[in-house]
C-alpha positions as CSV (number, residue, x, y, z in Angstrom):
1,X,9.5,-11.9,14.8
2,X,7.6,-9.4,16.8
3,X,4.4,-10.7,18.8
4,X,1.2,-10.1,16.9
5,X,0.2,-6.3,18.4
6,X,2.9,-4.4,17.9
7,X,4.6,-5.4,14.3
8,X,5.6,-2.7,11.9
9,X,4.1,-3.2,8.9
10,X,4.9,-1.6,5.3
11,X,1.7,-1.6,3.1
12,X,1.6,-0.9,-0.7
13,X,-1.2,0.2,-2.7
14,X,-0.2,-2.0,-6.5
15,X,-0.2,0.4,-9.5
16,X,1.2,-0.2,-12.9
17,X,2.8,3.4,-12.9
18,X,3.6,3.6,-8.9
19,X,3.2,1.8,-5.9
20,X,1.9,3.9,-3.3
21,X,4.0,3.0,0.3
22,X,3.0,3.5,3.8
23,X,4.7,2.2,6.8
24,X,2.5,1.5,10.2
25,X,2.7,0.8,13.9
26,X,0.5,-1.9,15.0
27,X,0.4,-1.2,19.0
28,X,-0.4,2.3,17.8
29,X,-2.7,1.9,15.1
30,X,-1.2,4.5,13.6
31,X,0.1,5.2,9.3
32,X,2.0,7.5,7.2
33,X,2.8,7.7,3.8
34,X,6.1,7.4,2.2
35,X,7.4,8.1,-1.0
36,X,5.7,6.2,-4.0
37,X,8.1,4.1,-5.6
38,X,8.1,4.5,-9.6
39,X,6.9,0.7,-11.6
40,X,7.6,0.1,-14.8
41,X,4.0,-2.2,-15.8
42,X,3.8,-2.8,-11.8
43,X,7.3,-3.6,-11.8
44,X,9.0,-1.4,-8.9
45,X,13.1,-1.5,-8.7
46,X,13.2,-4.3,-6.4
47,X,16.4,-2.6,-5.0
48,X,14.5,0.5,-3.8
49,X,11.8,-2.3,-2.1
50,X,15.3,-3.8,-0.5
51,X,16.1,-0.7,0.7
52,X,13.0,0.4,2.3
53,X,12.6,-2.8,3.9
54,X,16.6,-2.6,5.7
55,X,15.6,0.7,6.7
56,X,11.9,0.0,7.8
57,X,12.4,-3.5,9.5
58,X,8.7,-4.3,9.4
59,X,7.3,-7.6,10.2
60,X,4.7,-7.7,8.0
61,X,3.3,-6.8,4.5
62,X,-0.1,-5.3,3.8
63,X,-1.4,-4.9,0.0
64,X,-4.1,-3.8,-1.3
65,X,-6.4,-5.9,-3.1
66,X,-8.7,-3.7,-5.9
67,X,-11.6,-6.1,-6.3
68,X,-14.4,-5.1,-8.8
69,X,-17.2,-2.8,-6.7
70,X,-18.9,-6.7,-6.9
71,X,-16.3,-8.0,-4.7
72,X,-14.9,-10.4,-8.3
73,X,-11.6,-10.4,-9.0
74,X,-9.9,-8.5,-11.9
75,X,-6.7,-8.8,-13.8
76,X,-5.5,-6.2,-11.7
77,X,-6.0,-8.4,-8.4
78,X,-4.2,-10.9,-9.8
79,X,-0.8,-8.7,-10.2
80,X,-1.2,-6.9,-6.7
81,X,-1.3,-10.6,-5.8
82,X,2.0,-11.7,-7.5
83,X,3.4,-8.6,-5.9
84,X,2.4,-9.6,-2.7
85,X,3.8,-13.1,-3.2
86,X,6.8,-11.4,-4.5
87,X,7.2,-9.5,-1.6
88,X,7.2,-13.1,0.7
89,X,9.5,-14.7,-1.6
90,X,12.5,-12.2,-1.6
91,X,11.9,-10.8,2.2
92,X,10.5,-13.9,3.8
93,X,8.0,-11.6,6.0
94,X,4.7,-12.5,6.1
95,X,1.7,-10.7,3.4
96,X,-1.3,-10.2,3.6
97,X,-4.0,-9.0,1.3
98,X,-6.7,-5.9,2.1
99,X,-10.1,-5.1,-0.3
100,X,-9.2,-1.7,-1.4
101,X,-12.0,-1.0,-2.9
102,X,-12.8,2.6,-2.9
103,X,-9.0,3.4,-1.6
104,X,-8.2,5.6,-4.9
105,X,-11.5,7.7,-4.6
106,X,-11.5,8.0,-1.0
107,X,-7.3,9.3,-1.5
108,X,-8.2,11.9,-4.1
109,X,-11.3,13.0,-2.0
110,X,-9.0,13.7,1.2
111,X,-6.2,15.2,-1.0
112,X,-8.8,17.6,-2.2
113,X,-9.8,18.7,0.3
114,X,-6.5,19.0,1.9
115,X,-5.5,21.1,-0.4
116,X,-2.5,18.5,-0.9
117,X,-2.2,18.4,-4.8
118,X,-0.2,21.3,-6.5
119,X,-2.5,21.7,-9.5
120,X,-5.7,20.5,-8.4
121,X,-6.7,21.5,-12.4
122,X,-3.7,19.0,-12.9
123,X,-4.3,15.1,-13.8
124,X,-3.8,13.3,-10.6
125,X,-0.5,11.5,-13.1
126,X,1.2,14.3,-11.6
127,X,-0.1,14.6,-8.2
128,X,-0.4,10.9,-7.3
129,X,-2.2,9.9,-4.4
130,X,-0.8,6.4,-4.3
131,X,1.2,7.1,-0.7
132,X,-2.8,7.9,0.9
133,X,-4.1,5.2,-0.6
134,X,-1.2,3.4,0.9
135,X,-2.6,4.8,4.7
136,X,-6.2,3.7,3.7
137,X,-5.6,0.1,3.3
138,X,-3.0,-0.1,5.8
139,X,-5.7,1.7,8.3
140,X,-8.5,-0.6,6.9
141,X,-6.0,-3.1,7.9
142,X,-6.1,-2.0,10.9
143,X,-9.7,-1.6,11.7
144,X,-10.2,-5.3,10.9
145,X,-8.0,-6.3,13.3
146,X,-9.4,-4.7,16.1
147,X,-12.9,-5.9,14.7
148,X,-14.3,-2.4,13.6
149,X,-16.2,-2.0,10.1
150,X,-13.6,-1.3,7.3
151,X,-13.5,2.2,5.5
C-alpha cells in the first residue's frame, strides 16, 4: 500500500439513481470527476466498480456521508454506509466516510454558474451533478487531512 500522503483515492457521492465518482491525488490535493456510474435503488453494476478500480488502482475509498443539516443520521446514511462497507469487502482497500452535507447544493450552484448543464431549464435527472459532488467530498476530504475547515 502506498504511504499515507500520496494514495490515490476514488470517492463516491451514494445515490439511489447514480453514484457520482471522482478519482484524487493525495500528495497533490488535487480531484476530478469521472463518469457517474448508473444504480439501480443504490445498487451500481459492481462490475463497472471492478473496472474502475483495475484501471484507477487507488488505495483508498472516500464516501460521502449525507447526514441530516442536524448532523443525525438518515436512512440514506445508512445505505452510503453499506456501500462503503461493500466497497472494503470486495476490494479490500480501506473506506472511509466524509459529512456531505451541502455537497448536492454546493454541485448544482457551481454547475450553474459554470454553465456546465445542457438545459439549465432541464431537471438536474438529466444533468446530474453527482461526478462534482464526487470532487466536493473528496476535496472536503482533503481539507480535513491537512487540518483546514471543511467546505
Amino acid at each position: 500500500m502506498t504511504a499515507a500522503g500520496k494514495r490515490l483515492i476514488l470517492a463516491f457521492d451514494f445515490g439511489t439513481r447514480r453514484i457520482g465518482v471522482a478519482v484524487g491525488n493525495e500528495l497533490l490535493a488535487s480531484a476530478r470527476q469521472l463518469e457517474p456510474l448508473p444504480a439501480r435503488d443504490g445498487i451500481p453494476d459492481w462490475n463497472v466498480v471492478t473496472r474502475l478500480v483495475e484501471e484507477w488502482q487507488p488505495d483508498l475509498f472516500v464516501v460521502g456521508l449525507p447526514l441530516n443539516m442536524d448532523g443525525s443520521e438518515s436512512a440514506m446514511s445508512a445505505r452510503a454506509r453499506k456501500f462503503g462497507k461493500r466497497l472494503y469487502g470486495r476490494y479490500g482497500k480501506p473506506c472511509e466516510m466524509v459529512d456531505e452535507r451541502g455537497s448536492t447544493r454546493e454541485a448544482k450552484a457551481i454547475a450553474r454558474e459554470s454553465g456546465l448543464l445542457r438545459n439549465p431549464a432541464k431537471s438536474y435527472r438529466d444533468d446530474g451533478v453527482d461526478g462534482i459532488a464526487a470532487v466536493l467530498i473528496l476535496e472536503s476530504w482533503f481539507a480535513r487531512k491537512e487540518g483546514l475547515p471543511e467546505r
